[in-house]
Short mmCIF file of C-alpha atoms in Angstrom, two decimals:
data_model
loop_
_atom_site.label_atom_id
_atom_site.label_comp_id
_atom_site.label_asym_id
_atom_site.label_seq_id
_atom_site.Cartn_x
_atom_site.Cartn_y
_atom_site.Cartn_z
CA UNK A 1 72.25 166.99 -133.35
CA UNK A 2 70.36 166.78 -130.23
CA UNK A 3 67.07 168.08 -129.43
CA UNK A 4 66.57 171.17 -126.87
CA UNK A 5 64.32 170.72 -124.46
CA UNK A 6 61.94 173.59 -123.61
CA UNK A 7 62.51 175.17 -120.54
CA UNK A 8 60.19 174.09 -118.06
CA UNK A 9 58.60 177.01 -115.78
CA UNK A 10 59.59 176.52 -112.16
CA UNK A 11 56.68 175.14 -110.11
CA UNK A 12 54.47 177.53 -108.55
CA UNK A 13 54.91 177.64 -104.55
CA UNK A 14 51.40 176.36 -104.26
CA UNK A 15 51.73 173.41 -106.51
CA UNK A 16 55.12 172.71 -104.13
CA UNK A 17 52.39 172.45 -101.45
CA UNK A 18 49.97 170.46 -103.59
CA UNK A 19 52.76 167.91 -103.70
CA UNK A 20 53.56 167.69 -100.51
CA UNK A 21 50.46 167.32 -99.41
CA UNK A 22 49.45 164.78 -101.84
CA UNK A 23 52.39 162.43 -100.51
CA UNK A 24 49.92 161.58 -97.77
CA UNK A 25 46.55 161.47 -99.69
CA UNK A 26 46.93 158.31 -101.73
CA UNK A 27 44.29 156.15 -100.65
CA UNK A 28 40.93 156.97 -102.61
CA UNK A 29 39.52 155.87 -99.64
CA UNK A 30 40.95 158.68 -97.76
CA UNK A 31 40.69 161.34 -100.38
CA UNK A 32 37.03 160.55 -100.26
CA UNK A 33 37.02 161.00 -96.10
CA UNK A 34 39.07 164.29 -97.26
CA UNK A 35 36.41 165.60 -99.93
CA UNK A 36 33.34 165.21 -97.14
CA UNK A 37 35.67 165.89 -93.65
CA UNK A 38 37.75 168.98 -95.29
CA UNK A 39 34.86 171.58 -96.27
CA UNK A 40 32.94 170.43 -93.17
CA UNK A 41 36.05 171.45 -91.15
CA UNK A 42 36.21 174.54 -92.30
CA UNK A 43 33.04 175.42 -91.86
CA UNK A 44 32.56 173.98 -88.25
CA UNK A 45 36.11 176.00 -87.54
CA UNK A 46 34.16 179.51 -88.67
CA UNK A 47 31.11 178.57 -87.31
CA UNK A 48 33.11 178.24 -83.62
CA UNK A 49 35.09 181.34 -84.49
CA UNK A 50 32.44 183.06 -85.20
CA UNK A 51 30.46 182.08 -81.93
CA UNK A 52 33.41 183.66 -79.82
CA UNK A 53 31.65 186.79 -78.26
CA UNK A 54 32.76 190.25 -80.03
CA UNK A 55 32.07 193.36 -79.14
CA UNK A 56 29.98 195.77 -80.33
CA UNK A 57 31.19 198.42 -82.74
CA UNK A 58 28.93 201.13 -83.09
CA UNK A 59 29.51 202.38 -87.09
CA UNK A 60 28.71 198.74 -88.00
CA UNK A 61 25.47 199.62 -87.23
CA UNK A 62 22.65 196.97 -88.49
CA UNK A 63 26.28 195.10 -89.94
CA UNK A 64 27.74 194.56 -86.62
CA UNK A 65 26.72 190.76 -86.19
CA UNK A 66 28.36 189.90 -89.71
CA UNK A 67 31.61 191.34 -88.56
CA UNK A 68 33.13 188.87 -85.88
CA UNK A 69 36.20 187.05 -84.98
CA UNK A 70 35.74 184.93 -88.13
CA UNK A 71 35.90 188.16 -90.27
CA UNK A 72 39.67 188.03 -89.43
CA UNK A 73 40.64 184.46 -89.92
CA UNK A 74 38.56 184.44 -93.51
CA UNK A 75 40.43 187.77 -93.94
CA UNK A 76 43.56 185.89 -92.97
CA UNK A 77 43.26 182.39 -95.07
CA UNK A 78 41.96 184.73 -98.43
CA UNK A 79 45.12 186.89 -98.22
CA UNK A 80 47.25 183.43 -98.01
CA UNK A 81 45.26 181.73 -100.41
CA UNK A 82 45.90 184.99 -102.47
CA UNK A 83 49.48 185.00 -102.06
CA UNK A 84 49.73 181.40 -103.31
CA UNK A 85 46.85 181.74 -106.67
CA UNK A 86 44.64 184.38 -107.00
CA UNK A 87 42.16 182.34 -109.01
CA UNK A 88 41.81 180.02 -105.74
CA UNK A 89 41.57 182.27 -103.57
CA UNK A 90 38.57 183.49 -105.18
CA UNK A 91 37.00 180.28 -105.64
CA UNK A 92 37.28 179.84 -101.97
CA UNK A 93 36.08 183.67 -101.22
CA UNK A 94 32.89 181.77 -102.90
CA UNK A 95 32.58 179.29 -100.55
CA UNK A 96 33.34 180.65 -97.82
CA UNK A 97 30.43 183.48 -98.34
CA UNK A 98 28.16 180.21 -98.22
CA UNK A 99 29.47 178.83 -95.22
CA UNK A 100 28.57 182.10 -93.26
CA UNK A 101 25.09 182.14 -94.78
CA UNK A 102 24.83 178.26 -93.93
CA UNK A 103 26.65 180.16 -90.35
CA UNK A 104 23.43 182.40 -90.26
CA UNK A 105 21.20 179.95 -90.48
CA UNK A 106 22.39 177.93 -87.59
CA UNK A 107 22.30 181.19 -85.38
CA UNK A 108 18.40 181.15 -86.66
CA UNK A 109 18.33 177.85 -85.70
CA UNK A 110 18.87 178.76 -82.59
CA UNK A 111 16.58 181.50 -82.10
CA UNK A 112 13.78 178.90 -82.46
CA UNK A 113 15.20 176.36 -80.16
CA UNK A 114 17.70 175.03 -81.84
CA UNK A 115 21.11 174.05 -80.31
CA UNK A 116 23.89 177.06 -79.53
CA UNK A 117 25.86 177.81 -83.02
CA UNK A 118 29.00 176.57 -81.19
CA UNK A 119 27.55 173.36 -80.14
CA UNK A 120 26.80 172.41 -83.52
CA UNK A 121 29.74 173.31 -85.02
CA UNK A 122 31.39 171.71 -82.37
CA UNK A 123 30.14 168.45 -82.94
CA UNK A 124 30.71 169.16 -86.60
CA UNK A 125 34.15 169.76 -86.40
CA UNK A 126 35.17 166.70 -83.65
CA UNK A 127 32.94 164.48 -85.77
CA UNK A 128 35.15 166.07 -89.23
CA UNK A 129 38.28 165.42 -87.23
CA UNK A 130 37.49 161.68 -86.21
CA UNK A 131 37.03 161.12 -90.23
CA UNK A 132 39.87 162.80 -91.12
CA UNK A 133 42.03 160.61 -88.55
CA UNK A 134 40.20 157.12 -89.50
CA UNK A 135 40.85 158.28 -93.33
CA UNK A 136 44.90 158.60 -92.29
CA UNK A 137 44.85 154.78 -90.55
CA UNK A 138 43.24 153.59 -93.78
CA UNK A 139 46.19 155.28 -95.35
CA UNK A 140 48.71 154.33 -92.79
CA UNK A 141 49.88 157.69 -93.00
CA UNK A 142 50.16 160.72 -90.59
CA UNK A 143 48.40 164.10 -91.40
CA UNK A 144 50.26 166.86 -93.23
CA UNK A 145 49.53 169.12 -90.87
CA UNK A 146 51.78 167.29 -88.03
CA UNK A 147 54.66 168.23 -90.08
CA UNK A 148 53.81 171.74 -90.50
CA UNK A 149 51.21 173.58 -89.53
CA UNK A 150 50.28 175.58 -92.75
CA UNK A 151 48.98 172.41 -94.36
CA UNK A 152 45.64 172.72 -92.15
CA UNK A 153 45.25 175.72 -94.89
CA UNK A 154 46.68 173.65 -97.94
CA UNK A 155 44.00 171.02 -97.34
CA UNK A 156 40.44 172.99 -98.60
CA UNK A 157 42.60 174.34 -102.09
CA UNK A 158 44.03 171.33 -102.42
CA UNK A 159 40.80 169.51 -102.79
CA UNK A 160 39.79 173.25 -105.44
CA UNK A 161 42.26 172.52 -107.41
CA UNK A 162 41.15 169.28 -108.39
CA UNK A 163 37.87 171.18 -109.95
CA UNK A 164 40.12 173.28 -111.59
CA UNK A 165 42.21 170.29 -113.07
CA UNK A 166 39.42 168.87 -114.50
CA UNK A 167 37.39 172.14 -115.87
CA UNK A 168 41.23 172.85 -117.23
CA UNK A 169 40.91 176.11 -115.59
CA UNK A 170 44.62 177.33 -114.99
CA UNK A 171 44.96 178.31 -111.37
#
């Protein structure tokens, strides 16, 4: 008589992703460029969002500078990163509340001479983007993203989910 396989549970949408995305991360020479280049690409891209001028809004009050353009894309990637695992989506809620502190303390920065918030995230993010482009000729493969755009989201939870894996933390 033969054995029955249990029924496997269909993959998750975001593991799909995780795949896919994972087709071009082989090298550990690249995944390495990914785990420094990725976070610091996300937080340059905030950091320059959040430079873009916004206007005041009056019930904000004493608030109003922590409410910006960035506000919208964090609001944005969370909901996605929601829609695809809640218990990501939190860990990266996490993160990205230290990225806008680390954001506040460039704008300090530059209170006391320091350069413009969007000139160092600038340089941040085209330095981030030269890595992540070196990393994918050491792997001789083109970036996700080229082949669709909603891998330039995949990227920072696909490197998360790695912590999961190995704190076997279901996700």
């Amino acid at each position: 008589m033969k054995e029955k396989k249990a029924p496997s549970e269909p993959k998750k949408q975001v593991d799909i992703y995780f795949d896919k995305y994972a087709e071009s991360h082989q090298n550990s020479t690249n995944e390495l460029i990914h785990w420094i280049c990725v976070p610091l690409i996300v937080f340059s891209l905030l950091g320059l969002v959040w430079a873009i001028p916004f206007p005041h809004i009056g019930f904000l009050g004493k608030y109003n500078g922590m409410f910006n353009w960035a506000s919208f894309l964090i609001a944005f990637a969370i909901f996605y990163y929601y829609k695809l695992s809640p218990v990501l989506s939190y860990l990266m809620l996490i993160i990205v509340m230290g990225f806008c502190y680390g954001i506040t303390v460039l704008e300090q920065w530059h209170t006391t001479g320091g350069p413009a918030l969007w000139q160092s995230c600038l340089v941040v993010f085209v330095l981030s983007w030269i890595g992540q482009f070196i990393g994918h000729k050491i792997e001789g493969k083109k970036p996700s993203f080229l082949d669709d755009v909603k891998f330039l989201l995949i990227g920072p939870i696909w490197l998360l989910h790695f912590i999961l894996l190995k704190l076997k933390i279901r996700y």
